[in-house]
Amino acid sequence: MNEDEKWMSLALEQARHAEIEGEVPIGAVLVKDDLIIAKAHNQPILRNDATAHAEILLLRTAGEKLKNYRLTGTSLYVTLEPCAMCLGAIMHARIERVIFGAYDLKTGVCGSAENLINANCFNHKIDFESGVLENKSKQLLKKFFISRR
């Protein structure tokens, strides 16, 4: 197991927490200098908050912990390709690298539904890696949505 897979496994653990709470199973982990800075999972239903995506909650926790909204030198591992809201927040936080598992063909903006990675509206550039433990992320999401139908 390489480093990206190690951290993505922890993001998948967070996704399982979301699933237990009845939320869409998406989890995220933020790493800096080989240490976990923050971890989170989806909670929009629980919090009655449309912005309570795993990435947003993670950025809030990390900002408070580091006493800075700029999270330079960090890597964000998330089980599903970020949406437009999350990508905007990630850009503003100056995350260095984003690694995601499954592609989101409906709302993903890192190449699937749209590609905003190099949009002119952002003055920050991020390194992206996709498909890390993709099948595990996809299976968790698929299982969740089958159970809802």
Coordinates of N, CA, C and O in Angstrom, one line a residue:
M1 N 0.9 -1.2 0.0 CA 0.0 0.0 0.0 C 0.9 1.2 0.0 O 1.7 1.4 0.9
N2 N 0.7 2.1 -1.0 CA 1.5 3.4 -1.0 C 0.9 4.4 -0.1 O -0.2 4.2 0.5
E3 N 1.6 5.6 0.0 CA 1.1 6.6 0.9 C -0.3 7.1 0.6 O -1.1 7.3 1.5
D4 N -0.6 7.4 -0.7 CA -1.9 7.9 -1.1 C -3.0 6.9 -0.7 O -4.0 7.2 -0.2
E5 N -2.7 5.6 -0.9 CA -3.7 4.6 -0.5 C -3.9 4.5 1.0 O -5.0 4.3 1.5
K6 N -2.8 4.7 1.8 CA -2.9 4.7 3.2 C -3.8 5.8 3.7 O -4.7 5.5 4.5
W7 N -3.6 7.0 3.2 CA -4.4 8.1 3.7 C -5.9 8.0 3.1 O -6.8 8.3 3.8
M8 N -6.0 7.5 1.9 CA -7.4 7.3 1.4 C -8.1 6.3 2.2 O -9.4 6.4 2.3
S9 N -7.5 5.3 2.7 CA -8.1 4.3 3.5 C -8.7 5.0 4.8 O -9.8 4.6 5.2
L10 N -8.0 5.9 5.3 CA -8.6 6.7 6.4 C -9.7 7.5 6.0 O -10.7 7.7 6.8
A11 N -9.7 8.1 4.8 CA -10.9 8.8 4.3 C -12.1 7.9 4.1 O -13.2 8.3 4.4
L12 N -11.8 6.7 3.7 CA -12.9 5.7 3.6 C -13.5 5.4 4.9 O -14.7 5.1 5.1
E13 N -12.7 5.3 6.0 CA -13.2 5.1 7.3 C -14.2 6.2 7.7 O -15.2 6.0 8.3
Q14 N -13.8 7.5 7.4 CA -14.7 8.6 7.6 C -16.0 8.5 6.8 O -17.0 8.8 7.3
A15 N -15.9 8.0 5.6 CA -17.1 7.8 4.8 C -18.0 6.8 5.4 O -19.2 7.0 5.4
R16 N -17.5 5.8 6.0 CA -18.3 4.8 6.7 C -19.0 5.4 7.9 O -20.1 5.0 8.2
H17 N -18.4 6.3 8.6 CA -19.1 7.1 9.7 C -20.3 7.8 9.1 O -21.3 7.8 9.8
A18 N -20.1 8.4 8.0 CA -21.3 9.1 7.3 C -22.4 8.1 7.0 O -23.6 8.4 7.3
E19 N -22.0 7.0 6.5 CA -23.0 6.0 6.1 C -23.8 5.5 7.4 O -25.0 5.4 7.3
I20 N -23.1 5.3 8.5 CA -23.8 4.9 9.7 C -24.8 5.9 10.2 O -25.8 5.6 10.7
E21 N -24.5 7.2 9.9 CA -25.3 8.3 10.3 C -26.5 8.6 9.3 O -27.2 9.5 9.4
G22 N -26.5 7.8 8.2 CA -27.5 7.9 7.2 C -27.2 9.0 6.2 O -28.0 9.4 5.4
E23 N -25.9 9.4 6.2 CA -25.5 10.4 5.2 C -24.8 9.8 4.0 O -24.4 8.6 4.1
V24 N -24.8 10.5 2.9 CA -24.0 10.0 1.7 C -22.6 9.7 2.2 O -22.0 10.6 2.8
P25 N -22.1 8.5 2.0 CA -20.8 8.1 2.5 C -19.6 8.7 1.8 O -19.0 8.1 0.9
I26 N -19.2 9.9 2.2 CA -18.1 10.6 1.7 C -17.2 11.0 2.9 O -17.8 11.6 3.9
G27 N -16.0 10.7 2.8 CA -15.1 11.1 3.9 C -13.8 11.8 3.4 O -13.5 11.7 2.2
A28 N -13.2 12.5 4.3 CA -12.0 13.3 3.9 C -11.0 13.3 5.0 O -11.4 13.3 6.2
V29 N -9.7 13.4 4.6 CA -8.6 13.5 5.6 C -7.6 14.6 5.0 O -7.3 14.6 3.8
L30 N -7.1 15.4 5.9 CA -6.1 16.4 5.5 C -4.8 16.1 6.2 O -4.8 15.9 7.4
V31 N -3.7 16.0 5.4 CA -2.4 15.6 5.9 C -1.4 16.7 5.6 O -1.4 17.3 4.5
K32 N -0.5 16.9 6.6 CA 0.6 17.8 6.4 C 1.8 17.2 7.1 O 1.7 16.8 8.2
D33 N 2.9 17.1 6.4 CA 4.2 16.6 6.9 C 3.9 15.2 7.5 O 4.4 14.9 8.6
D34 N 3.2 14.4 6.8 CA 2.9 13.0 7.2 C 2.1 12.8 8.5 O 2.1 11.8 9.2
L35 N 1.4 13.9 8.9 CA 0.5 13.9 10.1 C -0.9 14.3 9.7 O -1.1 15.2 8.8
I36 N -1.9 13.7 10.3 CA -3.3 14.1 10.0 C -3.6 15.4 10.8 O -3.4 15.5 12.0
I37 N -4.0 16.4 10.0 CA -4.4 17.7 10.6 C -5.9 17.7 10.9 O -6.3 18.2 12.0
A38 N -6.7 17.1 10.1 CA -8.1 17.0 10.3 C -8.8 15.9 9.5 O -8.2 15.4 8.5
K39 N -9.9 15.5 9.9 CA -10.7 14.5 9.2 C -12.2 14.8 9.4 O -12.5 15.4 10.4
A40 N -13.0 14.4 8.4 CA -14.4 14.7 8.5 C -15.2 13.8 7.5 O -14.6 13.2 6.7
H41 N -16.5 13.8 7.7 CA -17.4 13.1 6.8 C -18.6 13.9 6.6 O -18.9 14.9 7.3
N42 N -19.3 13.6 5.5 CA -20.6 14.3 5.2 C -21.5 14.4 6.3 O -21.7 13.3 7.0
Q43 N -22.1 15.5 6.6 CA -23.1 15.7 7.6 C -24.2 16.7 7.3 O -24.8 17.3 8.2
P44 N -24.6 16.9 6.0 CA -25.6 17.9 5.8 C -27.0 17.6 6.4 O -27.7 18.5 6.8
I45 N -27.4 16.4 6.4 CA -28.7 16.0 7.0 C -28.6 16.2 8.5 O -29.5 16.9 9.1
L46 N -27.6 15.7 9.1 CA -27.5 15.7 10.6 C -27.4 17.2 11.1 O -28.0 17.6 12.1
R47 N -26.7 18.0 10.3 CA -26.5 19.4 10.7 C -27.5 20.4 10.1 O -27.5 21.6 10.4
N48 N -28.4 19.9 9.3 CA -29.4 20.7 8.5 C -28.6 21.9 7.9 O -29.0 23.0 8.0
D49 N -27.5 21.5 7.1 CA -26.6 22.5 6.6 C -26.2 22.0 5.2 O -25.4 21.0 5.1
A50 N -26.6 22.6 4.1 CA -26.2 22.2 2.8 C -24.7 22.3 2.5 O -24.2 21.6 1.6
T51 N -24.0 23.1 3.3 CA -22.6 23.2 3.1 C -21.8 22.2 4.0 O -20.5 22.2 3.9
A52 N -22.4 21.3 4.7 CA -21.7 20.4 5.6 C -21.2 19.2 4.8 O -21.3 18.0 5.3
H53 N -20.5 19.4 3.7 CA -19.8 18.4 3.0 C -18.5 18.0 3.7 O -18.0 18.9 4.5
A54 N -18.0 16.8 3.5 CA -16.8 16.4 4.2 C -15.7 17.4 4.1 O -15.0 17.7 5.1
E55 N -15.5 17.9 2.8 CA -14.3 18.8 2.6 C -14.5 20.1 3.4 O -13.5 20.6 3.9
I56 N -15.7 20.6 3.4 CA -15.9 21.9 4.1 C -15.7 21.8 5.6 O -15.1 22.6 6.2
L57 N -16.3 20.7 6.2 CA -16.1 20.5 7.6 C -14.6 20.3 7.9 O -14.2 20.8 9.0
L58 N -13.9 19.6 7.1 CA -12.5 19.3 7.3 C -11.7 20.7 7.2 O -10.9 20.9 8.1
L59 N -12.0 21.5 6.3 CA -11.3 22.8 6.2 C -11.6 23.7 7.4 O -10.7 24.4 7.9
R60 N -12.8 23.7 7.9 CA -13.1 24.4 9.1 C -12.3 23.9 10.3 O -11.8 24.7 11.0
T61 N -12.3 22.6 10.5 CA -11.6 22.0 11.6 C -10.1 22.3 11.5 O -9.4 22.7 12.5
A62 N -9.5 22.2 10.3 CA -8.1 22.4 10.1 C -7.7 23.9 10.3 O -6.7 24.2 10.9
G63 N -8.6 24.8 9.8 CA -8.3 26.2 10.0 C -8.3 26.6 11.5 O -7.4 27.3 11.9
E64 N -9.2 26.0 12.2 CA -9.3 26.3 13.7 C -8.0 25.7 14.4 O -7.4 26.4 15.2
K65 N -7.7 24.5 14.0 CA -6.5 23.9 14.6 C -5.2 24.6 14.3 O -4.4 24.8 15.2
L66 N -5.1 25.0 13.1 CA -3.8 25.7 12.7 C -3.8 27.2 12.8 O -2.9 27.9 12.6
K67 N -5.0 27.7 13.2 CA -5.2 29.2 13.4 C -4.9 29.9 12.1 O -4.3 31.0 12.2
N68 N -5.3 29.3 11.0 CA -5.1 30.0 9.7 C -6.0 29.3 8.7 O -6.0 28.1 8.6
Y69 N -6.7 30.1 7.9 CA -7.5 29.5 6.9 C -6.7 29.1 5.7 O -7.2 28.3 4.9
R70 N -5.5 29.6 5.6 CA -4.6 29.1 4.5 C -3.9 27.8 5.0 O -3.2 27.9 5.9
L71 N -4.2 26.8 4.2 CA -3.7 25.5 4.6 C -2.6 25.0 3.7 O -2.6 23.9 3.1
T72 N -1.6 25.9 3.5 CA -0.5 25.6 2.5 C 0.3 24.3 3.0 O 0.4 24.0 4.1
G73 N 0.8 23.6 2.0 CA 1.6 22.5 2.2 C 0.8 21.2 2.6 O 1.4 20.3 3.2
T74 N -0.5 21.2 2.4 CA -1.3 20.1 2.9 C -1.8 19.3 1.7 O -1.9 19.8 0.5
S75 N -2.2 18.1 1.9 CA -2.8 17.2 1.0 C -4.2 16.8 1.5 O -4.3 16.4 2.6
L76 N -5.2 16.9 0.6 CA -6.5 16.6 1.0 C -6.9 15.3 0.3 O -6.9 15.2 -0.9
Y77 N -7.3 14.3 1.0 CA -7.8 13.0 0.5 C -9.3 12.9 0.7 O -9.8 13.1 1.8
V78 N -10.0 12.7 -0.4 CA -11.5 12.7 -0.3 C -12.0 11.5 -1.2 O -11.4 11.3 -2.3
T79 N -13.0 10.8 -0.7 CA -13.4 9.6 -1.4 C -14.2 9.9 -2.7 O -14.3 9.0 -3.5
L80 N -14.7 11.1 -2.9 CA -15.5 11.4 -4.1 C -14.9 12.7 -4.6 O -14.6 13.7 -3.9
E81 N -14.9 12.8 -6.0 CA -14.5 14.1 -6.7 C -15.2 15.3 -6.1 O -16.4 15.3 -6.0
P82 N -14.5 16.4 -5.8 CA -15.2 17.5 -5.2 C -16.2 18.2 -6.2 O -16.0 18.2 -7.4
C83 N -17.2 18.8 -5.5 CA -18.2 19.6 -6.2 C -17.7 21.0 -6.4 O -16.6 21.4 -5.8
A84 N -18.4 21.9 -7.0 CA -18.0 23.3 -7.2 C -17.8 24.0 -5.9 O -16.8 24.8 -5.8
M85 N -18.7 23.9 -5.0 CA -18.6 24.5 -3.7 C -17.3 24.1 -3.0 O -16.5 25.0 -2.5
C86 N -17.1 22.8 -2.9 CA -15.9 22.3 -2.2 C -14.6 22.7 -2.9 O -13.6 23.1 -2.3
L87 N -14.6 22.6 -4.3 CA -13.4 23.0 -5.0 C -13.1 24.5 -4.7 O -11.9 24.9 -4.5
G88 N -14.1 25.4 -4.7 CA -13.8 26.8 -4.5 C -13.2 27.0 -3.1 O -12.2 27.7 -2.9
A89 N -13.7 26.3 -2.1 CA -13.2 26.4 -0.7 C -11.8 25.8 -0.7 O -10.9 26.4 0.0
I90 N -11.5 24.7 -1.4 CA -10.2 24.1 -1.4 C -9.2 25.1 -2.0 O -8.1 25.3 -1.5
M91 N -9.6 25.8 -3.1 CA -8.7 26.7 -3.8 C -8.4 27.9 -2.8 O -7.2 28.3 -2.7
H92 N -9.4 28.4 -2.2 CA -9.2 29.6 -1.3 C -8.4 29.2 -0.1 O -7.6 30.0 0.5
A93 N -8.4 27.9 0.3 CA -7.6 27.4 1.5 C -6.1 27.2 1.1 O -5.3 27.0 1.9
R94 N -5.9 27.2 -0.2 CA -4.5 27.0 -0.8 C -4.0 25.6 -0.5 O -2.8 25.4 -0.2
I95 N -4.9 24.6 -0.6 CA -4.4 23.3 -0.5 C -3.4 23.0 -1.6 O -3.6 23.4 -2.7
E96 N -2.4 22.2 -1.3 CA -1.4 22.0 -2.3 C -1.8 20.8 -3.2 O -1.5 20.9 -4.4
R97 N -2.4 19.8 -2.7 CA -2.7 18.6 -3.5 C -4.0 18.0 -3.0 O -4.3 18.0 -1.9
V98 N -4.8 17.6 -4.0 CA -6.1 16.9 -3.8 C -6.0 15.6 -4.4 O -5.7 15.5 -5.6
I99 N -6.4 14.6 -3.6 CA -6.4 13.2 -4.1 C -7.8 12.7 -3.9 O -8.3 12.7 -2.7
F100 N -8.5 12.2 -4.9 CA -9.8 11.7 -4.7 C -10.0 10.3 -5.2 O -9.2 9.8 -6.1
G101 N -11.0 9.6 -4.7 CA -11.2 8.2 -5.1 C -12.1 8.1 -6.3 O -11.6 7.9 -7.4
A102 N -13.4 8.2 -6.1 CA -14.4 7.9 -7.2 C -14.7 9.2 -7.9 O -14.6 10.3 -7.4
Y103 N -14.9 9.1 -9.2 CA -15.4 10.2 -10.0 C -16.8 10.5 -9.8 O -17.6 9.5 -9.6
D104 N -17.3 11.7 -9.9 CA -18.7 12.1 -9.7 C -19.2 12.6 -11.1 O -18.9 13.8 -11.4
L105 N -19.8 11.8 -11.8 CA -20.2 12.2 -13.2 C -21.3 13.2 -13.2 O -21.5 13.9 -14.2
K106 N -22.0 13.4 -12.1 CA -23.1 14.4 -12.0 C -22.7 15.7 -11.5 O -23.1 16.8 -12.1
T107 N -21.8 15.8 -10.5 CA -21.5 17.1 -9.9 C -20.0 17.3 -9.7 O -19.6 18.4 -9.2
G108 N -19.2 16.4 -10.1 CA -17.7 16.5 -10.0 C -17.2 17.6 -10.9 O -17.5 17.6 -12.1
V109 N -16.3 18.5 -10.4 CA -15.8 19.6 -11.2 C -14.3 19.5 -11.4 O -13.6 20.5 -11.7
C110 N -13.7 18.3 -11.2 CA -12.3 18.1 -11.4 C -12.1 17.2 -12.7 O -11.1 16.5 -12.7
G111 N -13.0 17.4 -13.6 CA -12.8 16.6 -14.9 C -14.0 15.8 -15.3 O -14.1 15.4 -16.4
S112 N -14.9 15.5 -14.4 CA -16.0 14.6 -14.8 C -17.2 15.4 -15.4 O -17.3 15.5 -16.6
A113 N -18.1 16.0 -14.5 CA -19.2 16.8 -15.1 C -18.7 18.1 -15.7 O -19.2 18.5 -16.7
E114 N -17.7 18.7 -15.0 CA -17.1 19.9 -15.5 C -15.6 19.8 -15.1 O -15.2 19.0 -14.3
N115 N -14.8 20.7 -15.6 CA -13.4 20.8 -15.3 C -13.0 22.2 -14.9 O -12.8 23.1 -15.8
L116 N -13.1 22.5 -13.6 CA -12.8 23.8 -13.1 C -11.3 23.9 -12.5 O -11.0 25.0 -12.0
I117 N -10.6 22.9 -12.7 CA -9.3 22.9 -12.0 C -8.4 24.0 -12.5 O -7.7 24.7 -11.7
N118 N -8.4 24.3 -13.8 CA -7.6 25.4 -14.3 C -8.4 26.6 -14.7 O -8.0 27.4 -15.6
A119 N -9.6 26.8 -14.1 CA -10.4 28.0 -14.4 C -9.7 29.3 -14.1 O -8.9 29.4 -13.1
N120 N -9.9 30.2 -14.9 CA -9.3 31.5 -14.8 C -9.7 32.3 -13.5 O -9.0 33.2 -13.1
C121 N -10.8 31.9 -12.9 CA -11.3 32.6 -11.7 C -10.5 32.2 -10.5 O -10.6 32.9 -9.5
F122 N -9.6 31.2 -10.6 CA -8.8 30.9 -9.5 C -7.3 31.3 -9.8 O -6.8 31.0 -10.8
N123 N -6.7 31.9 -8.8 CA -5.3 32.3 -9.0 C -4.4 31.3 -8.3 O -3.2 31.4 -8.3
H124 N -4.9 30.2 -7.7 CA -4.1 29.2 -7.1 C -4.2 27.9 -7.9 O -5.3 27.6 -8.5
K125 N -3.2 27.2 -8.1 CA -3.1 25.9 -8.8 C -2.9 24.8 -7.8 O -2.0 24.9 -6.9
I126 N -3.6 23.7 -8.0 CA -3.5 22.5 -7.2 C -3.1 21.3 -8.0 O -3.6 21.2 -9.1
D127 N -2.3 20.5 -7.4 CA -2.0 19.2 -8.0 C -3.1 18.2 -7.7 O -3.5 18.1 -6.5
F128 N -3.7 17.6 -8.7 CA -4.8 16.6 -8.5 C -4.3 15.2 -8.9 O -3.6 15.0 -9.8
E129 N -4.8 14.3 -8.1 CA -4.6 12.8 -8.4 C -6.0 12.2 -8.2 O -6.7 12.4 -7.3
S130 N -6.4 11.4 -9.2 CA -7.7 10.8 -9.2 C -7.6 9.3 -9.2 O -6.6 8.7 -9.6
G131 N -8.7 8.6 -8.8 CA -8.8 7.2 -8.9 C -8.1 6.4 -7.8 O -7.9 5.2 -8.0
V132 N -7.7 7.0 -6.7 CA -7.0 6.3 -5.7 C -8.0 5.5 -4.8 O -9.0 6.1 -4.3
L133 N -7.9 4.2 -4.8 CA -8.9 3.3 -4.2 C -10.3 3.6 -4.7 O -11.3 3.6 -4.0
E134 N -10.3 3.9 -6.0 CA -11.6 4.2 -6.7 C -12.7 3.2 -6.5 O -13.8 3.5 -6.2
N135 N -12.3 1.9 -6.7 CA -13.4 0.9 -6.6 C -14.0 0.8 -5.2 O -15.2 0.6 -5.0
K136 N -13.2 0.9 -4.2 CA -13.7 0.9 -2.8 C -14.6 2.1 -2.5 O -15.7 1.9 -1.9
S137 N -14.3 3.2 -3.0 CA -15.1 4.4 -2.9 C -16.4 4.2 -3.6 O -17.5 4.5 -3.1
K138 N -16.3 3.7 -4.9 CA -17.5 3.5 -5.7 C -18.4 2.5 -5.1 O -19.7 2.7 -5.1
Q139 N -17.9 1.4 -4.6 CA -18.7 0.3 -4.0 C -19.4 0.8 -2.8 O -20.6 0.5 -2.6
L140 N -18.8 1.6 -2.0 CA -19.4 2.2 -0.8 C -20.6 3.1 -1.1 O -21.7 2.9 -0.6
L141 N -20.4 3.9 -2.1 CA -21.5 4.8 -2.6 C -22.6 4.0 -3.3 O -23.8 4.2 -3.0
K142 N -22.3 3.0 -4.1 CA -23.3 2.2 -4.8 C -24.1 1.4 -3.8 O -25.3 1.4 -3.9
K143 N -23.5 0.8 -2.8 CA -24.2 0.1 -1.8 C -25.2 1.0 -1.0 O -26.3 0.6 -0.7
F144 N -24.7 2.2 -0.7 CA -25.6 3.1 0.0 C -26.8 3.5 -0.8 O -27.9 3.5 -0.3
F145 N -26.6 3.8 -2.0 CA -27.7 4.3 -2.9 C -28.7 3.1 -3.2 O -29.9 3.3 -3.3
I146 N -28.2 1.9 -3.3 CA -29.1 0.7 -3.5 C -29.9 0.5 -2.3 O -31.1 0.2 -2.4
S147 N -29.4 0.7 -1.1 CA -30.1 0.5 0.1 C -31.2 1.6 0.3 O -32.2 1.4 1.0
R148 N -31.1 2.7 -0.4 CA -32.1 3.8 -0.3 C -33.2 3.7 -1.3 O -34.2 4.4 -1.2
R149 N -33.1 2.8 -2.3 CA -34.1 2.7 -3.3 C -35.1 1.6 -3.0 O -35.1 0.8 -2.3

